[in-house]
CSV table of C-alpha atoms in Angstrom, one decimal:
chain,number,residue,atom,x,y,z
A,1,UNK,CA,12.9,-11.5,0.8
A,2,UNK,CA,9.5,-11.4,-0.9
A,3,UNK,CA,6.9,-12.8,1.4
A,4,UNK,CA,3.2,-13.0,0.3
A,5,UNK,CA,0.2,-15.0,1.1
A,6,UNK,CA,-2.1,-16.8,-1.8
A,7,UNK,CA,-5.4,-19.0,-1.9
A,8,UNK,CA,-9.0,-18.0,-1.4
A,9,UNK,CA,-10.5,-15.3,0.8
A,10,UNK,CA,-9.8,-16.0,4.8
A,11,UNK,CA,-7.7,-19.2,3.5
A,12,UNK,CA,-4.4,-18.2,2.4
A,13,UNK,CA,-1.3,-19.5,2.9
A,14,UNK,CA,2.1,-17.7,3.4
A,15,UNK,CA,4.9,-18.2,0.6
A,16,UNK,CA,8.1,-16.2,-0.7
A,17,UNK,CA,9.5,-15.5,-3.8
A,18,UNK,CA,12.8,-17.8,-4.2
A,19,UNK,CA,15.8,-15.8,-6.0
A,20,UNK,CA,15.0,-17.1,-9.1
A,21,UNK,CA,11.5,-15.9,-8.9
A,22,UNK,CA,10.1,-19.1,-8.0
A,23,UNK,CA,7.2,-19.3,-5.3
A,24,UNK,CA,7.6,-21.4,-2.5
A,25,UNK,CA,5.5,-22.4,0.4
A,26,UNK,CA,6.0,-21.7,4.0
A,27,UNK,CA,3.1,-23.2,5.5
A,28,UNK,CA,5.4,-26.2,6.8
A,29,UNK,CA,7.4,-23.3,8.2
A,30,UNK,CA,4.9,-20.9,9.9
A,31,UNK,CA,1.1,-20.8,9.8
A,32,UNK,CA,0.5,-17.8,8.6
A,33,UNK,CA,2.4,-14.3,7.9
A,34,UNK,CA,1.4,-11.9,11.0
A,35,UNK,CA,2.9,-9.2,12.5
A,36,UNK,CA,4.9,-11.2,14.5
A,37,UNK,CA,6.6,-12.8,11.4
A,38,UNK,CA,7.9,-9.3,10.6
A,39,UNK,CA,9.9,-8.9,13.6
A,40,UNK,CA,13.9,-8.3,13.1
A,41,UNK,CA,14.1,-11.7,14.8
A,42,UNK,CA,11.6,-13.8,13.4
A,43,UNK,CA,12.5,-11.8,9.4
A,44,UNK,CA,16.3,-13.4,10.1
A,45,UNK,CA,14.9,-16.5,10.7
A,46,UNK,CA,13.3,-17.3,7.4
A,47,UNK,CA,16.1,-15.3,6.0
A,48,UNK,CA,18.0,-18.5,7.3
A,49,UNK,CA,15.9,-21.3,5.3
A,50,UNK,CA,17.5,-23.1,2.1
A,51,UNK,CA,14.4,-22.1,0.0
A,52,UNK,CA,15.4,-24.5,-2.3
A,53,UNK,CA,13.9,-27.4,0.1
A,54,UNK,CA,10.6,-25.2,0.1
A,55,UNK,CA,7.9,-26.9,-2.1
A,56,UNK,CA,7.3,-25.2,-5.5
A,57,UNK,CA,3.9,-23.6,-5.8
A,58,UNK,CA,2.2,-24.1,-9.9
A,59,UNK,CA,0.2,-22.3,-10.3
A,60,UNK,CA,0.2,-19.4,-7.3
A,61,UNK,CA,-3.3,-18.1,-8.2
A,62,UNK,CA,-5.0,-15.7,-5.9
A,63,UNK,CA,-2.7,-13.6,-3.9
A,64,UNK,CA,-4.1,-11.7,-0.5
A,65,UNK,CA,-2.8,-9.0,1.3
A,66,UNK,CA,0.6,-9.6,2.3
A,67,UNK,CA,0.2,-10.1,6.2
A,68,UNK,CA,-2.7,-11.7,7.8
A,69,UNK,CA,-4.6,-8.8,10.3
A,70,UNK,CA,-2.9,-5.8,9.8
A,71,UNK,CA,-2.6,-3.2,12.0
A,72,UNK,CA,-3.3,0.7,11.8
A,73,UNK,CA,-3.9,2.1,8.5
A,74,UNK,CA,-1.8,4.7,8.7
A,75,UNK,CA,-1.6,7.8,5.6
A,76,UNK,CA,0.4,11.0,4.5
A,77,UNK,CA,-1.5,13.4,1.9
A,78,UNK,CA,0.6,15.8,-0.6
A,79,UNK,CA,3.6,14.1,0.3
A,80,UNK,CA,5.2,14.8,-3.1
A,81,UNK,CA,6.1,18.0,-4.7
A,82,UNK,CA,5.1,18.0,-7.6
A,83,UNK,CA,1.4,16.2,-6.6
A,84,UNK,CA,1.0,19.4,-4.4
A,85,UNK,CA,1.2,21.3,-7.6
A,86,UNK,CA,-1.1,19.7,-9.7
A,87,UNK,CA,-3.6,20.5,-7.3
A,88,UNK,CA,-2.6,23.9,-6.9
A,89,UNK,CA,-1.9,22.6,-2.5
A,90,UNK,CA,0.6,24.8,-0.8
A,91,UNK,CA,4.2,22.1,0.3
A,92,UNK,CA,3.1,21.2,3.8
A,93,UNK,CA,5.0,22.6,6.4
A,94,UNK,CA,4.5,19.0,8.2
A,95,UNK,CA,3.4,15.5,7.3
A,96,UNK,CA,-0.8,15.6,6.7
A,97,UNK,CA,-2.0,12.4,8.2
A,98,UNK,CA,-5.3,10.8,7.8
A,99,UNK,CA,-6.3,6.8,8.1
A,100,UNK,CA,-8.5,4.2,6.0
A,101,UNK,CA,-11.0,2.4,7.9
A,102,UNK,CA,-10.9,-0.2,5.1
A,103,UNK,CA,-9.5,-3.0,5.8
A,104,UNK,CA,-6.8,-4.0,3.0
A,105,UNK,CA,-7.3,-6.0,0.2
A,106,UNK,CA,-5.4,-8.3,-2.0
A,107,UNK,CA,-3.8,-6.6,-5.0
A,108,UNK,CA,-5.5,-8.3,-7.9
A,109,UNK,CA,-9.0,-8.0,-5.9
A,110,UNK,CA,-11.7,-5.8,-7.4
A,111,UNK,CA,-12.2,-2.2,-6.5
A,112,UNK,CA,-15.9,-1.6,-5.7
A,113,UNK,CA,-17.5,2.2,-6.1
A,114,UNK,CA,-19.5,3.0,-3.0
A,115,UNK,CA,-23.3,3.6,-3.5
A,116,UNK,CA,-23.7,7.1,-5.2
A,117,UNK,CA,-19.8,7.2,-5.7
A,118,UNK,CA,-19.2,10.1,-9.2
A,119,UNK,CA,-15.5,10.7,-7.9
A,120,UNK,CA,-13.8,7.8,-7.1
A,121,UNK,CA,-9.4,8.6,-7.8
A,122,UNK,CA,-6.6,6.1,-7.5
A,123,UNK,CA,-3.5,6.8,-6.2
A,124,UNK,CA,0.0,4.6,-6.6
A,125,UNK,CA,1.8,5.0,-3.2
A,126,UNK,CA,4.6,3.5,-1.4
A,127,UNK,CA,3.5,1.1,1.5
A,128,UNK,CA,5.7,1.1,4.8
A,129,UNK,CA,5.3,-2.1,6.5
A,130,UNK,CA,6.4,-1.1,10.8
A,131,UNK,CA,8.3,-4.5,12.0
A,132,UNK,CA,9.2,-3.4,15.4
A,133,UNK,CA,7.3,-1.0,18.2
A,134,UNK,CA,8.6,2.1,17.4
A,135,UNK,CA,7.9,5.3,19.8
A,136,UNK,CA,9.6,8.4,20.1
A,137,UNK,CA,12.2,7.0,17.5
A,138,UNK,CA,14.6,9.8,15.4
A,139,UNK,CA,14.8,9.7,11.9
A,140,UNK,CA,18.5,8.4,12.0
A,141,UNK,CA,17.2,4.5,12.9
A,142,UNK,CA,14.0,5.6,11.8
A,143,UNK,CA,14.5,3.1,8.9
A,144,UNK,CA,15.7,0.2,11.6
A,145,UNK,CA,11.9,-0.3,12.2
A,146,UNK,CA,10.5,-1.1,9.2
A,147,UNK,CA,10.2,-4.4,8.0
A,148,UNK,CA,9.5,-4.1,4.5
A,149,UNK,CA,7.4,-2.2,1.6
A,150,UNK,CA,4.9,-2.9,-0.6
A,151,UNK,CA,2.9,-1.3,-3.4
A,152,UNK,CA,-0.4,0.1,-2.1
A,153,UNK,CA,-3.7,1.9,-4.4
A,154,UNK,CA,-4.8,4.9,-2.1
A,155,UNK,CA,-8.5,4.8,-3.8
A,156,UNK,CA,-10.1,7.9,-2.9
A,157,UNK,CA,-13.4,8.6,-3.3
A,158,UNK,CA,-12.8,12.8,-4.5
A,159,UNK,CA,-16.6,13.9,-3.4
A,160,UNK,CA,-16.8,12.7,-0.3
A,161,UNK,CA,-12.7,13.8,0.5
A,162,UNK,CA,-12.9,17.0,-0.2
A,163,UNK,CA,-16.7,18.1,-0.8
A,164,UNK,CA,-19.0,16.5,2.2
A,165,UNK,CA,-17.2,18.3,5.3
A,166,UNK,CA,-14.8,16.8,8.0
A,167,UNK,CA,-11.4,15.1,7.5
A,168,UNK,CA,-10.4,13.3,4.4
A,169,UNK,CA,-11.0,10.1,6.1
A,170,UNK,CA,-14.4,9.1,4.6
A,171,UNK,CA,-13.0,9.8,1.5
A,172,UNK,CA,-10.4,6.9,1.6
A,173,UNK,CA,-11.9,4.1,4.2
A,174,UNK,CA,-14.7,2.6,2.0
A,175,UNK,CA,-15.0,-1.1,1.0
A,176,UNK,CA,-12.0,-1.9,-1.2
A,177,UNK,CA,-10.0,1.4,-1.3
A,178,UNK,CA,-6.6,-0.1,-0.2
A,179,UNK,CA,-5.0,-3.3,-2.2
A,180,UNK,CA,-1.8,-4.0,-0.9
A,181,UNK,CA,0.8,-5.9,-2.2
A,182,UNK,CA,1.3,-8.3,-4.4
A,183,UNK,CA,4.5,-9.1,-2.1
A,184,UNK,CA,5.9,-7.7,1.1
A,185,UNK,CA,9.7,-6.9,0.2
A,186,UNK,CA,12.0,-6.6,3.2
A,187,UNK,CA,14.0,-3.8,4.0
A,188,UNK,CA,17.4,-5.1,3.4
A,189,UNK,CA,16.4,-5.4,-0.5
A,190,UNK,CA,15.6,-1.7,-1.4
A,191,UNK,CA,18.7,-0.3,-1.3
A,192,UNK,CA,16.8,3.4,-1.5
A,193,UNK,CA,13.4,3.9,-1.1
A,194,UNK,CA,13.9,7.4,-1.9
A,195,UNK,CA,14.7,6.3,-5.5
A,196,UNK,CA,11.8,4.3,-7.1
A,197,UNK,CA,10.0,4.5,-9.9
A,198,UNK,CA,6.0,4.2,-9.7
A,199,UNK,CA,3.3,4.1,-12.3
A,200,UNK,CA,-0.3,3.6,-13.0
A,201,UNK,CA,-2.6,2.8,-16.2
A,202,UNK,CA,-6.4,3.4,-16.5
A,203,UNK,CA,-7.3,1.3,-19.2
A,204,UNK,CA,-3.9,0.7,-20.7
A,205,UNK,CA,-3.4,4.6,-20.5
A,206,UNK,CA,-0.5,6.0,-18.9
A,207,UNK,CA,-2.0,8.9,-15.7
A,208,UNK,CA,0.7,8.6,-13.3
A,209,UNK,CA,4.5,8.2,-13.9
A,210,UNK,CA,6.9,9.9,-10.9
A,211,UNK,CA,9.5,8.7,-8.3
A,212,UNK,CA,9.5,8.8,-4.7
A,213,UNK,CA,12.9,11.0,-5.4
A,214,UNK,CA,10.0,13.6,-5.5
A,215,UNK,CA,8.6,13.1,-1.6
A,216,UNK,CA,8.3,16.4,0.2
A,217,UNK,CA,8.7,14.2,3.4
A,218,UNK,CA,10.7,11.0,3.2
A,219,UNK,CA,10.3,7.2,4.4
A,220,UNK,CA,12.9,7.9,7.5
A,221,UNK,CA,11.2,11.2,8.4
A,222,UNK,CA,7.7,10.0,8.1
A,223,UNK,CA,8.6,6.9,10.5
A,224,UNK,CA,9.7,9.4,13.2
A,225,UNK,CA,6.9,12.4,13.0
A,226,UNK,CA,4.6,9.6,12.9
A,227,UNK,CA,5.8,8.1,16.3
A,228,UNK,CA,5.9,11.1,17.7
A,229,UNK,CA,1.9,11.2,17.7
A,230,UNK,CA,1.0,7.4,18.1
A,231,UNK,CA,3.3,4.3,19.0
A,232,UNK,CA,3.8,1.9,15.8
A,233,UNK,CA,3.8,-1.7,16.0
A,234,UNK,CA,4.6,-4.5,14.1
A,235,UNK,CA,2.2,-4.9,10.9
A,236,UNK,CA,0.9,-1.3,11.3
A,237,UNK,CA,1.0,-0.1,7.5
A,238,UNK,CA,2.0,3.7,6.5
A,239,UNK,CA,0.8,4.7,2.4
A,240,UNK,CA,3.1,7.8,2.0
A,241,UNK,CA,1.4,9.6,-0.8
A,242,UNK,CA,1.1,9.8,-4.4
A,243,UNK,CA,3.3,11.5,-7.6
A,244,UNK,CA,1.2,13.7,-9.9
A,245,UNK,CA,-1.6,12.1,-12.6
A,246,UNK,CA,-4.6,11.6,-10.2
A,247,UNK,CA,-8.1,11.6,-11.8
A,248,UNK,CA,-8.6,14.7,-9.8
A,249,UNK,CA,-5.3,16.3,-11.4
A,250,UNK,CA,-6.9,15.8,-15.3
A,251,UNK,CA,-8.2,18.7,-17.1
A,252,UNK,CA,-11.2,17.6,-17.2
A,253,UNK,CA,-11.3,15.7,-14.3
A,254,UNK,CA,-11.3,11.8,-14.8
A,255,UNK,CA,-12.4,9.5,-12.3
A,256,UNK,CA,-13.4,5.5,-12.2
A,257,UNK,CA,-16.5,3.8,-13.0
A,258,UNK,CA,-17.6,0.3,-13.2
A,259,UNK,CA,-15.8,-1.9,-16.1
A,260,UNK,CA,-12.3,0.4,-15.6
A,261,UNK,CA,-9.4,-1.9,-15.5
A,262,UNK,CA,-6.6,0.0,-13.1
A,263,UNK,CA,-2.4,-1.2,-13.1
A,264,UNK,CA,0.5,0.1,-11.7
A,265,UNK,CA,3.3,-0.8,-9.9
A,266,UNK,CA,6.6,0.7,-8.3
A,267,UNK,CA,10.3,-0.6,-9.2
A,268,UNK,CA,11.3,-3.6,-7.2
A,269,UNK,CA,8.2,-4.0,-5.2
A,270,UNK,CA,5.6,-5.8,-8.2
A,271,UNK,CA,2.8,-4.7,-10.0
A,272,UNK,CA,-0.8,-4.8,-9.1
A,273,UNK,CA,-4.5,-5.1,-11.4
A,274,UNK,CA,-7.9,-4.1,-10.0
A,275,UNK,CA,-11.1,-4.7,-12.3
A,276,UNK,CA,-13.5,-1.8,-10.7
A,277,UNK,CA,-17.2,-2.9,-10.2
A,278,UNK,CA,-20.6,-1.0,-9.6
A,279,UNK,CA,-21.8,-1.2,-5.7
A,280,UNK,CA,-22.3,-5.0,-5.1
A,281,UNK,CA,-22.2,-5.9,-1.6
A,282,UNK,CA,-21.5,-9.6,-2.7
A,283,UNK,CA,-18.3,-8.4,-3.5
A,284,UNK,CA,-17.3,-6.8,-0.4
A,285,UNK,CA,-17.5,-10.9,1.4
């Protein structure tokens, strides 16, 4: 399935993609699409609906993250091969885990620099969406727990990363730095998540262009180390790093600034399209 939520800012409403590619709303089904939705139980159940008795929604218009409230905002840096080279990074011996502090935003929603921002880097990753508690758990049903995936825009603000001291974490939690979606896709329709390809355009130019074939750590492992350290839960999101083509990888270095339009997608999972704005708080509401 293809679940996603649409409508205004603190209003949406859930929906799915049909198999035809139609959307369809759920609202007469359940209220809203929360962790609990993504359970193995409560996934089956919608699994279970005749879509086709789902109203039709023309036109979708906005869409919002794809689950109300998520959890922990979870992270892997250097996670692919031939990113770690680009930036001249030894392979890490183990998963490099950060979090965003920002709360995630709808895909199509506008990326806003942070006051004083000069480095501010996107990154196409691959979103893991936890559907059951998971703790302790070994990567052979590592992939048991996760409910779906979903494109997600690691925006990372370079200077404050990597230049100002302390973890990476300031670098990637301001206002805006982490659109999820458009959709939610469930586990049982990506046959491989070790084998899709992901892009980004800045300004209809091509940066970033790789395949999660190229993760140092994969989607099964990354489940496991992580529960080793911290129990997941249902709606906790994981962003498991980014192919080669960051702002930060250019000779000279290119980074955003206001009127930028950003794309990118990954295979089977949708396409996103941020306009990037200066520092307005009235955009952050």
């Amino acid at each position: 399935m293809k679940l996603f939520r649409h409508g205004p800012v603190g209003q949406e409403r859930p929906a799915l993609l049909d198999a035809q590619g139609q959307a369809r709303d759920l609202s007469g089904v359940i209220s809203d699409i929360t962790a609990d939705t993504l359970t193995p139980e409560n996934l089956q159940k919608l699994r279970a609906l005749d879509t086709n008795t789902l109203p039709v929604i023309e036109p979708v218009g906005r869409i919002g993250t794809p689950l109300q409230n998520p959890g922990k905002f979870l992270c892997v840096g250097l996670n692919y091969s031939d990113h770690a080279a680009e930036t001249n990074s030894p392979v890490p011996a183990e998963p490099i885990l950060f979090t965003k502090w920002s709360k995630p935003s709808g895909p199509n929603d506008p990326i806003v620099l942070p006051q004083n921002s000069v480095k501010t880097d996107w990154e196409v990753e691959l979103g893991i969406i936890i559907g059951s508690k998971a703790r302790y758990v070994e990567k052979d049903d590592a992939l048991s727990y996760v409910a779906g995936y979903a494109v997600i825009n690691d925006v990372s603000e370079r200077e404050y990363q990597l230049e100002r001291s302390g973890t990476w974490d300031k670098g990637k939690g301001c206002d805006t730095f982490g659109p999820i979606g458009p959709w939610l896709v469930t586990g049982d329709e990506i046959a491989d998540p070790q084998n899709l390809g992901m892009w980004l355009e800045v300004n209809g130019k091509r940066f970033q262009n790789g395949s999660t074939k190229t993760m140092i750590f994969d989607v099964a492992t990354l489940v496991s180390y992580i529960s080793q350290f911290t129990t997941l839960y249902p709606g906790d999101i994981i962003s498991t790093g980014t192919p080669p083509g960051v702002g930060l990888g250019q000779t000279p270095h290119v980074f955003l600034k206001a009127g930028d339009t950003v794309k990118l997608g990954i295979e089977g999972l949708g396409e996103q399209t941020q306009q990037v704005f200066a520092w307005d708080p009235a955009l952050l509401d």
